[in-house]
Amino acid sequence: MMYLSDKSYLAIKPEITEGTPVIPNIFCPLVSESVKTILNYDADRRMKGYDFKSDDLLKGSRKHEGDIVVLADADNLAHFFNMTLKKGATTGSATGYTHPFTVGDPKSYTIEIQKGPYAQRYFGVKADQLKGEYVDQKLQVTVSVKATGQFSVGSLKEALSGAVTSLKLGYDYDSSPTTGLVIGDVISLELDNGSYQDITLTSVENDGETVGFESLSLTSAIGNKIYLKAQTPSYTSLSKPLLQGNTLVGISDTSANADTAVASKATATPLYQFAFTIKNNLFDAQASGSQSPIKLLPQTREAQLTIGRLFEDVSQHVAWLNSVKQALTLVNTGDTITGGSNKESFTIRFHKIKPITNEEPLEVGSLIMDNQEMEVLYDTTDAKALEVSIVNKTAGTSY
């Protein structure tokens, strides 16, 4: 059977305890994804009396990483910043909750990505990097994630026959093959007649191999396939993506003055290109007790901007040559939140930026542009480098 990518889903949910999986039930429509498990297999090069390279593969340290690309709305964007930055205290009400984020340790998530009939679940997920850019007028985010583990498929360790209330998974992938499963999950087991039986888990035992369920009559041989069954996604409260046309950017010498400039279209700076990248530079802590990383630890944080605006005077050329400090505030407004007059919004402030490059290319028949790469720096005056504020309809308890 063939499966169409368009029928897949991305589901996410913050974890109560870092690295302890939950069933993700917040569905975000995907643009694309490339998250994968890297097994780091190596050819077994020990001398065994053969004149060929190897007769087997040996396991190395595993990694779980890749990119998730989505169109950002005010609700899902807060989740992706929650796995990138540190969330502060939410204020407001159902007519508009305000969620602040600053540089700091992010929340870990469990995510699921549907692949045909099964779900690929990753847990302990954090963002190594978040990139936001406007693509065809819509705010698109690419989140480069890392995870501490995954569950997707397995195999039956012991044969089943008749009425049973538990089964064991084999050790081929991991010495604790049930890691990643939780009570309430639905797994599908291959039966000897070629069909699959859906099984709802009532327990995941501490031995790392046994799961329990209500009594079922099953006939299944050792090695038969098991997979985590994909959920049925729901998008009943989906918000619209944030649009470039509803975005204002203020640029000035200080963050306070940038906030003043962004307050109206008359004083804001029109940008024809804008992209930001925030990096956590996560360290995969490979330690004893697990083939996968036991933790994902943020290292030195950094951020960059890409800006394109019309060349009107020499100010940006001077700013580049003389390494002049600037500040930038972006406010992207969304729809009115049901039940009130507040609008969804995404605000990001960069308190100190300096141009690394400033290109002013000439093309026949075209206006001259200032195309700049900006480094985001720590502002000792404001005691911060960047901050984010998102207003949406989702309570802080969801993050």
mmCIF file of C-alpha atoms in Angstrom:
data_model
loop_
_atom_site.group_PDB
_atom_site.id
_atom_site.type_symbol
_atom_site.label_atom_id
_atom_site.label_comp_id
_atom_site.label_asym_id
_atom_site.label_seq_id
_atom_site.Cartn_x
_atom_site.Cartn_y
_atom_site.Cartn_z
ATOM 1 C CA MET A 1 0.000 0.000 0.000
ATOM 2 C CA MET A 2 1.223 3.504 -0.816
ATOM 3 C CA TYR A 3 0.727 6.483 1.514
ATOM 4 C CA LEU A 4 0.405 10.169 0.669
ATOM 5 C CA SER A 5 2.443 12.649 2.744
ATOM 6 C CA ASP A 6 -0.460 15.103 2.785
ATOM 7 C CA LYS A 7 -2.442 12.731 5.034
ATOM 8 C CA SER A 8 0.229 12.895 7.759
ATOM 9 C CA TYR A 9 0.189 15.077 10.877
ATOM 10 C CA LEU A 10 2.419 16.728 13.437
ATOM 11 C CA ALA A 11 1.254 16.491 17.054
ATOM 12 C CA ILE A 12 3.068 18.198 19.944
ATOM 13 C CA LYS A 13 2.690 18.585 23.700
ATOM 14 C CA PRO A 14 4.944 19.905 26.499
ATOM 15 C CA GLU A 15 6.202 17.295 28.936
ATOM 16 C CA ILE A 16 5.440 17.540 32.650
ATOM 17 C CA THR A 17 8.809 15.970 33.477
ATOM 18 C CA GLU A 18 11.639 16.571 31.025
ATOM 19 C CA GLY A 19 12.263 13.499 28.891
ATOM 20 C CA THR A 20 9.183 11.624 30.124
ATOM 21 C CA PRO A 21 6.892 11.099 27.125
ATOM 22 C CA VAL A 22 3.232 12.103 26.980
ATOM 23 C CA ILE A 23 0.590 11.575 24.305
ATOM 24 C CA PRO A 24 0.792 14.697 22.101
ATOM 25 C CA ASN A 25 -2.649 16.040 21.208
ATOM 26 C CA ILE A 26 -1.971 19.531 19.804
ATOM 27 C CA PHE A 27 -2.031 19.191 16.026
ATOM 28 C CA CYS A 28 -0.094 21.575 13.769
ATOM 29 C CA PRO A 29 -0.413 21.341 9.983
ATOM 30 C CA LEU A 30 2.981 20.544 8.489
ATOM 31 C CA VAL A 31 4.691 22.130 5.512
ATOM 32 C CA SER A 32 7.496 19.561 5.668
ATOM 33 C CA GLU A 33 9.683 17.649 8.107
ATOM 34 C CA SER A 34 12.970 15.764 8.100
ATOM 35 C CA VAL A 35 13.274 14.480 11.687
ATOM 36 C CA LYS A 36 15.144 11.190 11.832
ATOM 37 C CA THR A 37 16.971 8.796 14.109
ATOM 38 C CA ILE A 38 20.697 8.482 13.399
ATOM 39 C CA LEU A 39 21.795 5.019 14.523
ATOM 40 C CA ASN A 40 25.513 5.490 13.768
ATOM 41 C CA TYR A 41 26.040 1.936 12.618
ATOM 42 C CA ASP A 42 29.645 0.984 11.865
ATOM 43 C CA ALA A 43 31.007 -2.039 10.039
ATOM 44 C CA ASP A 44 32.413 -4.610 12.469
ATOM 45 C CA ARG A 45 36.109 -4.460 11.525
ATOM 46 C CA ARG A 46 37.406 -7.026 14.000
ATOM 47 C CA MET A 47 39.594 -9.716 12.414
ATOM 48 C CA LYS A 48 37.530 -12.876 11.964
ATOM 49 C CA GLY A 49 39.362 -14.672 9.174
ATOM 50 C CA TYR A 50 37.427 -13.128 6.263
ATOM 51 C CA ASP A 51 38.842 -11.371 3.199
ATOM 52 C CA PHE A 52 35.817 -9.047 3.003
ATOM 53 C CA LYS A 53 35.358 -5.817 4.950
ATOM 54 C CA SER A 54 32.839 -7.061 7.519
ATOM 55 C CA ASP A 55 30.143 -9.578 8.291
ATOM 56 C CA ASP A 56 28.000 -7.366 10.541
ATOM 57 C CA LEU A 57 27.255 -3.874 11.862
ATOM 58 C CA LEU A 58 27.879 -2.544 15.366
ATOM 59 C CA LYS A 59 25.726 0.104 17.062
ATOM 60 C CA GLY A 60 27.078 3.526 17.988
ATOM 61 C CA SER A 61 25.662 6.447 19.939
ATOM 62 C CA ARG A 62 22.222 7.423 18.644
ATOM 63 C CA LYS A 63 20.924 10.869 17.828
ATOM 64 C CA HIS A 64 17.422 12.066 16.977
ATOM 65 C CA GLU A 65 17.253 15.323 15.032
ATOM 66 C CA GLY A 66 15.879 17.169 12.027
ATOM 67 C CA ASP A 67 13.727 20.061 10.845
ATOM 68 C CA ILE A 68 10.030 20.815 11.240
ATOM 69 C CA VAL A 69 8.572 23.480 8.918
ATOM 70 C CA VAL A 70 5.160 25.016 9.668
ATOM 71 C CA LEU A 71 3.237 28.194 8.949
ATOM 72 C CA ALA A 72 3.224 30.123 12.203
ATOM 73 C CA ASP A 73 -0.030 31.147 13.831
ATOM 74 C CA ALA A 74 -0.217 32.824 17.226
ATOM 75 C CA ASP A 75 -1.025 29.544 19.003
ATOM 76 C CA ASN A 76 1.505 27.143 17.536
ATOM 77 C CA LEU A 77 4.240 29.803 17.445
ATOM 78 C CA ALA A 78 4.102 30.040 21.234
ATOM 79 C CA HIS A 79 4.754 26.283 21.452
ATOM 80 C CA PHE A 80 7.792 26.512 19.205
ATOM 81 C CA PHE A 81 9.194 29.404 21.214
ATOM 82 C CA ASN A 82 8.431 27.394 24.367
ATOM 83 C CA MET A 83 10.824 24.687 23.145
ATOM 84 C CA THR A 84 13.399 27.374 22.193
ATOM 85 C CA LEU A 85 13.319 29.998 24.960
ATOM 86 C CA LYS A 86 12.266 30.237 28.604
ATOM 87 C CA LYS A 87 8.612 31.093 29.160
ATOM 88 C CA GLY A 88 7.652 33.600 31.823
ATOM 89 C CA ALA A 89 4.342 33.986 33.639
ATOM 90 C CA THR A 90 1.261 34.224 31.408
ATOM 91 C CA THR A 91 -1.131 37.109 32.025
ATOM 92 C CA GLY A 92 -4.563 37.982 30.653
ATOM 93 C CA SER A 93 -7.737 36.004 30.069
ATOM 94 C CA ALA A 94 -9.555 33.966 27.417
ATOM 95 C CA THR A 95 -10.029 37.140 25.379
ATOM 96 C CA GLY A 96 -6.252 37.453 25.115
ATOM 97 C CA TYR A 97 -3.449 35.658 26.985
ATOM 98 C CA THR A 98 0.042 37.201 26.870
ATOM 99 C CA HIS A 99 2.985 34.785 26.955
ATOM 100 C CA PRO A 100 6.492 36.263 27.453
ATOM 101 C CA PHE A 101 9.704 34.448 26.466
ATOM 102 C CA THR A 102 13.322 35.301 27.213
ATOM 103 C CA VAL A 103 16.684 33.626 26.721
ATOM 104 C CA GLY A 104 16.874 30.619 29.051
ATOM 105 C CA ASP A 105 16.275 26.894 29.341
ATOM 106 C CA PRO A 106 13.301 25.814 27.195
ATOM 107 C CA LYS A 107 10.558 23.294 27.932
ATOM 108 C CA SER A 108 10.872 19.762 26.564
ATOM 109 C CA TYR A 109 8.158 18.311 24.311
ATOM 110 C CA THR A 110 6.868 15.025 22.993
ATOM 111 C CA ILE A 111 6.090 15.138 19.291
ATOM 112 C CA GLU A 112 4.561 12.669 16.841
ATOM 113 C CA ILE A 113 4.815 12.588 13.071
ATOM 114 C CA GLN A 114 2.536 10.253 11.152
ATOM 115 C CA LYS A 115 4.130 7.927 8.597
ATOM 116 C CA GLY A 116 1.318 5.999 6.940
ATOM 117 C CA PRO A 117 -0.357 3.779 9.569
ATOM 118 C CA TYR A 118 2.211 4.377 12.314
ATOM 119 C CA ALA A 119 3.345 7.357 14.368
ATOM 120 C CA GLN A 120 6.994 8.260 14.858
ATOM 121 C CA ARG A 121 7.152 9.581 18.436
ATOM 122 C CA TYR A 122 10.088 11.598 19.756
ATOM 123 C CA PHE A 123 10.396 12.669 23.386
ATOM 124 C CA GLY A 124 12.634 15.047 25.327
ATOM 125 C CA VAL A 125 12.391 17.331 22.293
ATOM 126 C CA LYS A 126 13.935 20.809 22.347
ATOM 127 C CA ALA A 127 14.704 23.314 19.617
ATOM 128 C CA ASP A 128 18.339 23.531 18.645
ATOM 129 C CA GLN A 129 17.481 26.413 16.318
ATOM 130 C CA LEU A 130 14.382 28.379 15.329
ATOM 131 C CA LYS A 131 14.280 30.332 12.084
ATOM 132 C CA GLY A 132 11.396 32.633 11.171
ATOM 133 C CA GLU A 133 10.932 34.190 7.739
ATOM 134 C CA TYR A 134 8.120 35.484 5.573
ATOM 135 C CA VAL A 135 7.451 33.192 2.627
ATOM 136 C CA ASP A 136 4.779 34.274 0.149
ATOM 137 C CA GLN A 137 3.514 36.812 2.754
ATOM 138 C CA LYS A 138 3.099 34.170 5.489
ATOM 139 C CA LEU A 139 5.322 33.732 8.556
ATOM 140 C CA GLN A 140 7.033 30.361 8.224
ATOM 141 C CA VAL A 141 9.153 28.834 10.975
ATOM 142 C CA THR A 142 11.741 26.114 10.577
ATOM 143 C CA VAL A 143 12.454 24.462 13.915
ATOM 144 C CA SER A 144 15.582 22.315 14.052
ATOM 145 C CA VAL A 145 14.822 19.901 16.888
ATOM 146 C CA LYS A 146 16.748 17.312 18.851
ATOM 147 C CA ALA A 147 15.287 14.556 21.045
ATOM 148 C CA THR A 148 16.461 12.161 23.756
ATOM 149 C CA GLY A 149 14.587 9.155 22.363
ATOM 150 C CA GLN A 150 11.956 7.764 20.044
ATOM 151 C CA PHE A 151 9.368 5.019 19.717
ATOM 152 C CA SER A 152 7.781 3.987 16.461
ATOM 153 C CA VAL A 153 7.936 0.255 15.722
ATOM 154 C CA GLY A 154 9.106 -2.945 17.356
ATOM 155 C CA SER A 155 8.741 -6.707 17.284
ATOM 156 C CA LEU A 156 7.194 -9.375 19.482
ATOM 157 C CA LYS A 157 9.625 -11.082 21.877
ATOM 158 C CA GLU A 158 7.464 -14.042 22.936
ATOM 159 C CA ALA A 159 4.726 -15.833 20.986
ATOM 160 C CA LEU A 160 1.090 -15.259 21.976
ATOM 161 C CA SER A 161 -1.741 -17.780 21.803
ATOM 162 C CA GLY A 162 -5.226 -17.543 23.279
ATOM 163 C CA ALA A 163 -6.460 -15.061 25.874
ATOM 164 C CA VAL A 164 -3.625 -12.763 27.009
ATOM 165 C CA THR A 165 -3.328 -9.521 28.956
ATOM 166 C CA SER A 166 0.284 -8.574 28.201
ATOM 167 C CA LEU A 167 3.049 -8.892 25.634
ATOM 168 C CA LYS A 168 6.804 -8.343 25.510
ATOM 169 C CA LEU A 169 8.752 -6.343 22.948
ATOM 170 C CA GLY A 170 12.070 -7.556 21.559
ATOM 171 C CA TYR A 171 15.484 -6.048 22.306
ATOM 172 C CA ASP A 172 16.801 -5.564 18.775
ATOM 173 C CA TYR A 173 16.701 -1.751 18.872
ATOM 174 C CA ASP A 174 17.084 -1.046 22.578
ATOM 175 C CA SER A 175 17.511 -2.908 25.863
ATOM 176 C CA SER A 176 14.397 -1.071 27.079
ATOM 177 C CA PRO A 177 12.167 -1.349 23.998
ATOM 178 C CA THR A 178 8.981 0.051 25.577
ATOM 179 C CA THR A 179 10.601 3.409 26.379
ATOM 180 C CA GLY A 180 8.462 6.066 24.724
ATOM 181 C CA LEU A 181 5.146 4.272 25.253
ATOM 182 C CA VAL A 182 2.617 5.459 27.850
ATOM 183 C CA ILE A 183 -0.696 4.267 29.247
ATOM 184 C CA GLY A 184 -3.473 5.043 26.771
ATOM 185 C CA ASP A 185 -1.345 4.493 23.676
ATOM 186 C CA VAL A 186 -2.722 2.286 20.936
ATOM 187 C CA ILE A 187 -0.286 -0.160 19.368
ATOM 188 C CA SER A 188 -1.002 -2.462 16.425
ATOM 189 C CA LEU A 189 0.231 -6.068 16.548
ATOM 190 C CA GLU A 190 0.719 -8.265 13.502
ATOM 191 C CA LEU A 191 -1.220 -11.541 13.871
ATOM 192 C CA ASP A 192 -0.322 -14.852 12.270
ATOM 193 C CA ASN A 193 -3.220 -14.535 9.807
ATOM 194 C CA GLY A 194 -1.645 -11.352 8.367
ATOM 195 C CA SER A 195 -4.087 -8.879 9.937
ATOM 196 C CA TYR A 196 -3.293 -6.343 12.661
ATOM 197 C CA GLN A 197 -4.916 -6.061 16.090
ATOM 198 C CA ASP A 198 -5.211 -2.644 17.780
ATOM 199 C CA ILE A 199 -4.314 -2.803 21.484
ATOM 200 C CA THR A 200 -4.909 -0.019 24.008
ATOM 201 C CA LEU A 201 -2.248 -0.042 26.722
ATOM 202 C CA THR A 202 -3.319 -0.098 30.363
ATOM 203 C CA SER A 203 0.219 -0.415 31.726
ATOM 204 C CA VAL A 204 3.861 -0.011 30.750
ATOM 205 C CA GLU A 205 5.912 -2.126 33.138
ATOM 206 C CA ASN A 206 9.197 -1.114 34.775
ATOM 207 C CA ASP A 207 11.068 -4.030 33.197
ATOM 208 C CA GLY A 208 11.256 -2.026 29.983
ATOM 209 C CA GLU A 209 9.801 -4.770 27.799
ATOM 210 C CA THR A 210 6.248 -5.565 28.973
ATOM 211 C CA VAL A 211 3.006 -3.722 28.250
ATOM 212 C CA GLY A 212 -0.427 -4.658 29.621
ATOM 213 C CA PHE A 213 -3.950 -4.429 28.211
ATOM 214 C CA GLU A 214 -7.470 -5.759 28.649
ATOM 215 C CA SER A 215 -7.827 -9.483 27.842
ATOM 216 C CA LEU A 216 -7.662 -10.276 24.123
ATOM 217 C CA SER A 217 -7.512 -13.521 22.166
ATOM 218 C CA LEU A 218 -4.328 -13.253 20.073
ATOM 219 C CA THR A 219 -2.234 -15.619 17.987
ATOM 220 C CA SER A 220 1.076 -14.030 17.049
ATOM 221 C CA ALA A 221 4.569 -15.459 16.523
ATOM 222 C CA ILE A 222 7.946 -14.255 17.779
ATOM 223 C CA GLY A 223 9.260 -11.448 15.584
ATOM 224 C CA ASN A 224 5.859 -10.252 14.368
ATOM 225 C CA LYS A 225 5.725 -6.490 13.847
ATOM 226 C CA ILE A 226 4.360 -3.936 16.319
ATOM 227 C CA TYR A 227 3.849 -0.230 15.678
ATOM 228 C CA LEU A 228 2.493 2.836 17.469
ATOM 229 C CA LYS A 229 -0.809 3.530 15.757
ATOM 230 C CA ALA A 230 -1.289 6.996 14.280
ATOM 231 C CA GLN A 231 -3.927 9.196 15.890
ATOM 232 C CA THR A 232 -6.819 10.907 14.139
ATOM 233 C CA PRO A 233 -5.825 14.598 14.042
ATOM 234 C CA SER A 234 -8.223 17.414 14.938
ATOM 235 C CA TYR A 235 -7.921 21.031 13.773
ATOM 236 C CA THR A 236 -11.180 22.482 15.113
ATOM 237 C CA SER A 237 -9.613 25.601 16.671
ATOM 238 C CA LEU A 238 -6.886 26.241 14.104
ATOM 239 C CA SER A 239 -5.821 29.878 13.761
ATOM 240 C CA LYS A 240 -4.726 31.577 10.546
ATOM 241 C CA PRO A 241 -1.016 32.086 9.829
ATOM 242 C CA LEU A 242 0.499 35.465 10.678
ATOM 243 C CA LEU A 243 0.982 37.673 7.612
ATOM 244 C CA GLN A 244 3.778 39.978 6.509
ATOM 245 C CA GLY A 245 1.186 42.582 5.504
ATOM 246 C CA ASN A 246 0.121 42.874 9.147
ATOM 247 C CA THR A 247 3.696 43.397 10.357
ATOM 248 C CA LEU A 248 5.394 46.620 11.445
ATOM 249 C CA VAL A 249 9.117 46.962 12.177
ATOM 250 C CA GLY A 250 10.688 49.717 14.220
ATOM 251 C CA ILE A 251 14.436 50.346 13.984
ATOM 252 C CA SER A 252 16.230 52.935 16.085
ATOM 253 C CA ASP A 253 19.226 53.526 18.352
ATOM 254 C CA THR A 254 17.615 51.972 21.446
ATOM 255 C CA SER A 255 14.952 49.368 22.109
ATOM 256 C CA ALA A 256 12.684 51.987 23.700
ATOM 257 C CA ASN A 257 12.922 54.158 20.585
ATOM 258 C CA ALA A 258 12.380 51.134 18.353
ATOM 259 C CA ASP A 259 9.161 50.465 20.285
ATOM 260 C CA THR A 260 8.101 54.060 19.621
ATOM 261 C CA ALA A 261 8.892 53.726 15.916
ATOM 262 C CA VAL A 262 6.905 50.495 15.544
ATOM 263 C CA ALA A 263 3.764 52.061 17.000
ATOM 264 C CA SER A 264 2.545 53.410 13.652
ATOM 265 C CA LYS A 265 2.967 52.755 9.953
ATOM 266 C CA ALA A 266 4.210 56.319 9.483
ATOM 267 C CA THR A 267 7.255 55.832 11.715
ATOM 268 C CA ALA A 268 7.932 52.115 11.048
ATOM 269 C CA THR A 269 10.569 50.929 8.567
ATOM 270 C CA PRO A 270 9.235 48.938 5.584
ATOM 271 C CA LEU A 271 11.277 45.756 5.095
ATOM 272 C CA TYR A 272 11.200 43.726 1.902
ATOM 273 C CA GLN A 273 13.016 40.833 3.509
ATOM 274 C CA PHE A 274 13.144 39.814 7.148
ATOM 275 C CA ALA A 275 14.344 36.605 8.752
ATOM 276 C CA PHE A 276 15.610 35.790 12.228
ATOM 277 C CA THR A 277 17.471 32.766 13.546
ATOM 278 C CA ILE A 278 17.787 31.893 17.241
ATOM 279 C CA LYS A 279 20.262 29.164 18.185
ATOM 280 C CA ASN A 280 20.587 27.182 21.420
ATOM 281 C CA ASN A 281 23.558 25.109 20.192
ATOM 282 C CA LEU A 282 22.268 22.078 22.103
ATOM 283 C CA PHE A 283 24.812 19.605 23.433
ATOM 284 C CA ASP A 284 23.815 15.948 23.033
ATOM 285 C CA ALA A 285 24.859 14.571 26.428
ATOM 286 C CA GLN A 286 25.864 11.009 25.596
ATOM 287 C CA ALA A 287 26.449 9.340 28.949
ATOM 288 C CA SER A 288 26.280 5.908 30.532
ATOM 289 C CA GLY A 289 22.853 4.359 30.852
ATOM 290 C CA SER A 290 21.512 5.129 27.373
ATOM 291 C CA GLN A 291 22.481 4.784 23.733
ATOM 292 C CA SER A 292 20.561 8.009 23.068
ATOM 293 C CA PRO A 293 21.413 11.355 24.725
ATOM 294 C CA ILE A 294 20.325 11.466 28.350
ATOM 295 C CA LYS A 295 19.878 15.250 28.177
ATOM 296 C CA LEU A 296 19.960 18.098 25.673
ATOM 297 C CA LEU A 297 21.863 20.975 27.227
ATOM 298 C CA PRO A 298 21.831 24.512 25.781
ATOM 299 C CA GLN A 299 25.274 25.987 25.323
ATOM 300 C CA THR A 300 26.125 29.581 24.329
ATOM 301 C CA ARG A 301 23.068 31.124 22.695
ATOM 302 C CA GLU A 302 23.205 33.330 19.606
ATOM 303 C CA ALA A 303 20.935 34.944 17.031
ATOM 304 C CA GLN A 304 21.164 36.556 13.602
ATOM 305 C CA LEU A 305 18.914 38.670 11.377
ATOM 306 C CA THR A 306 18.633 39.056 7.615
ATOM 307 C CA ILE A 307 17.111 42.360 6.525
ATOM 308 C CA GLY A 308 16.324 43.878 3.143
ATOM 309 C CA ARG A 309 15.169 47.491 2.798
ATOM 310 C CA LEU A 310 15.281 50.257 0.238
ATOM 311 C CA PHE A 311 18.483 52.292 0.080
ATOM 312 C CA GLU A 312 17.480 55.886 0.842
ATOM 313 C CA ASP A 313 20.644 57.420 2.343
ATOM 314 C CA VAL A 314 24.112 56.447 3.559
ATOM 315 C CA SER A 315 23.054 55.739 7.158
ATOM 316 C CA GLN A 316 23.211 51.945 6.910
ATOM 317 C CA HIS A 317 26.542 52.028 5.069
ATOM 318 C CA VAL A 318 27.884 54.157 7.911
ATOM 319 C CA ALA A 319 26.344 51.816 10.493
ATOM 320 C CA TRP A 320 28.111 48.884 8.865
ATOM 321 C CA LEU A 321 31.525 50.535 8.479
ATOM 322 C CA ASN A 322 31.464 52.047 11.979
ATOM 323 C CA SER A 323 29.725 49.080 13.676
ATOM 324 C CA VAL A 324 26.927 51.264 15.027
ATOM 325 C CA LYS A 325 24.465 49.802 17.526
ATOM 326 C CA GLN A 326 20.817 49.623 16.476
ATOM 327 C CA ALA A 327 17.708 48.054 17.992
ATOM 328 C CA LEU A 328 14.748 46.436 16.257
ATOM 329 C CA THR A 329 11.180 45.675 17.316
ATOM 330 C CA LEU A 330 8.813 43.652 15.134
ATOM 331 C CA VAL A 331 5.072 43.458 15.806
ATOM 332 C CA ASN A 332 2.968 41.050 13.737
ATOM 333 C CA THR A 333 -0.766 41.403 14.411
ATOM 334 C CA GLY A 334 -3.267 38.628 13.738
ATOM 335 C CA ASP A 335 -7.029 38.171 13.963
ATOM 336 C CA THR A 336 -9.314 39.443 16.723
ATOM 337 C CA ILE A 337 -9.663 36.882 19.497
ATOM 338 C CA THR A 338 -13.237 35.616 19.855
ATOM 339 C CA GLY A 339 -15.134 37.147 22.763
ATOM 340 C CA GLY A 340 -13.223 40.411 22.991
ATOM 341 C CA SER A 341 -11.443 43.173 21.124
ATOM 342 C CA ASN A 342 -7.855 41.992 21.608
ATOM 343 C CA LYS A 343 -5.935 40.844 18.549
ATOM 344 C CA GLU A 344 -3.482 38.012 18.269
ATOM 345 C CA SER A 345 0.067 39.298 18.059
ATOM 346 C CA PHE A 346 3.708 38.281 17.899
ATOM 347 C CA THR A 347 6.298 40.760 19.130
ATOM 348 C CA ILE A 348 10.045 40.187 19.046
ATOM 349 C CA ARG A 349 12.627 42.676 20.273
ATOM 350 C CA PHE A 350 16.336 42.688 19.521
ATOM 351 C CA HIS A 351 17.951 45.147 21.915
ATOM 352 C CA LYS A 352 21.337 45.442 20.224
ATOM 353 C CA ILE A 353 22.113 44.540 16.623
ATOM 354 C CA LYS A 354 25.042 45.444 14.401
ATOM 355 C CA PRO A 355 25.473 44.780 10.672
ATOM 356 C CA ILE A 356 28.007 42.134 9.699
ATOM 357 C CA THR A 357 27.454 42.765 5.999
ATOM 358 C CA ASN A 358 25.748 45.547 4.062
ATOM 359 C CA GLU A 359 25.367 44.921 0.338
ATOM 360 C CA GLU A 360 23.953 47.464 -2.119
ATOM 361 C CA PRO A 361 23.908 45.608 -5.466
ATOM 362 C CA LEU A 362 23.060 47.430 -8.698
ATOM 363 C CA GLU A 363 20.806 45.896 -11.343
ATOM 364 C CA VAL A 364 19.472 47.568 -14.472
ATOM 365 C CA GLY A 365 15.945 48.864 -13.935
ATOM 366 C CA SER A 366 15.920 48.048 -10.204
ATOM 367 C CA LEU A 367 15.892 50.157 -7.056
ATOM 368 C CA ILE A 368 18.978 49.991 -4.857
ATOM 369 C CA MET A 369 18.501 47.919 -1.687
ATOM 370 C CA ASP A 370 20.368 47.679 1.608
ATOM 371 C CA ASN A 371 20.729 43.905 2.135
ATOM 372 C CA GLN A 372 22.099 43.284 5.604
ATOM 373 C CA GLU A 373 23.195 40.420 7.786
ATOM 374 C CA MET A 374 22.889 41.443 11.445
ATOM 375 C CA GLU A 375 24.419 39.869 14.528
ATOM 376 C CA VAL A 376 22.228 39.995 17.640
ATOM 377 C CA LEU A 377 24.302 41.100 20.628
ATOM 378 C CA TYR A 378 23.780 41.267 24.369
ATOM 379 C CA ASP A 379 22.804 44.781 25.443
ATOM 380 C CA THR A 380 24.424 45.566 28.792
ATOM 381 C CA THR A 381 22.183 48.639 29.176
ATOM 382 C CA ASP A 382 18.918 46.686 28.878
ATOM 383 C CA ALA A 383 20.535 43.525 30.348
ATOM 384 C CA LYS A 384 19.154 41.291 27.586
ATOM 385 C CA ALA A 385 19.670 40.358 23.964
ATOM 386 C CA LEU A 386 16.165 39.512 22.804
ATOM 387 C CA GLU A 387 12.650 38.931 24.091
ATOM 388 C CA VAL A 388 9.385 37.639 22.663
ATOM 389 C CA SER A 389 5.748 38.282 23.546
ATOM 390 C CA ILE A 390 2.829 36.387 22.024
ATOM 391 C CA VAL A 391 -0.862 37.173 22.518
ATOM 392 C CA ASN A 392 -3.325 34.397 21.674
ATOM 393 C CA LYS A 393 -6.409 32.528 22.845
ATOM 394 C CA THR A 394 -4.510 29.688 24.558
ATOM 395 C CA ALA A 395 -4.113 29.601 28.344
ATOM 396 C CA GLY A 396 -0.624 29.454 29.821
ATOM 397 C CA THR A 397 -1.316 26.012 31.293
ATOM 398 C CA SER A 398 -1.145 24.586 27.764
ATOM 399 C CA TYR A 399 2.529 25.557 27.563
#
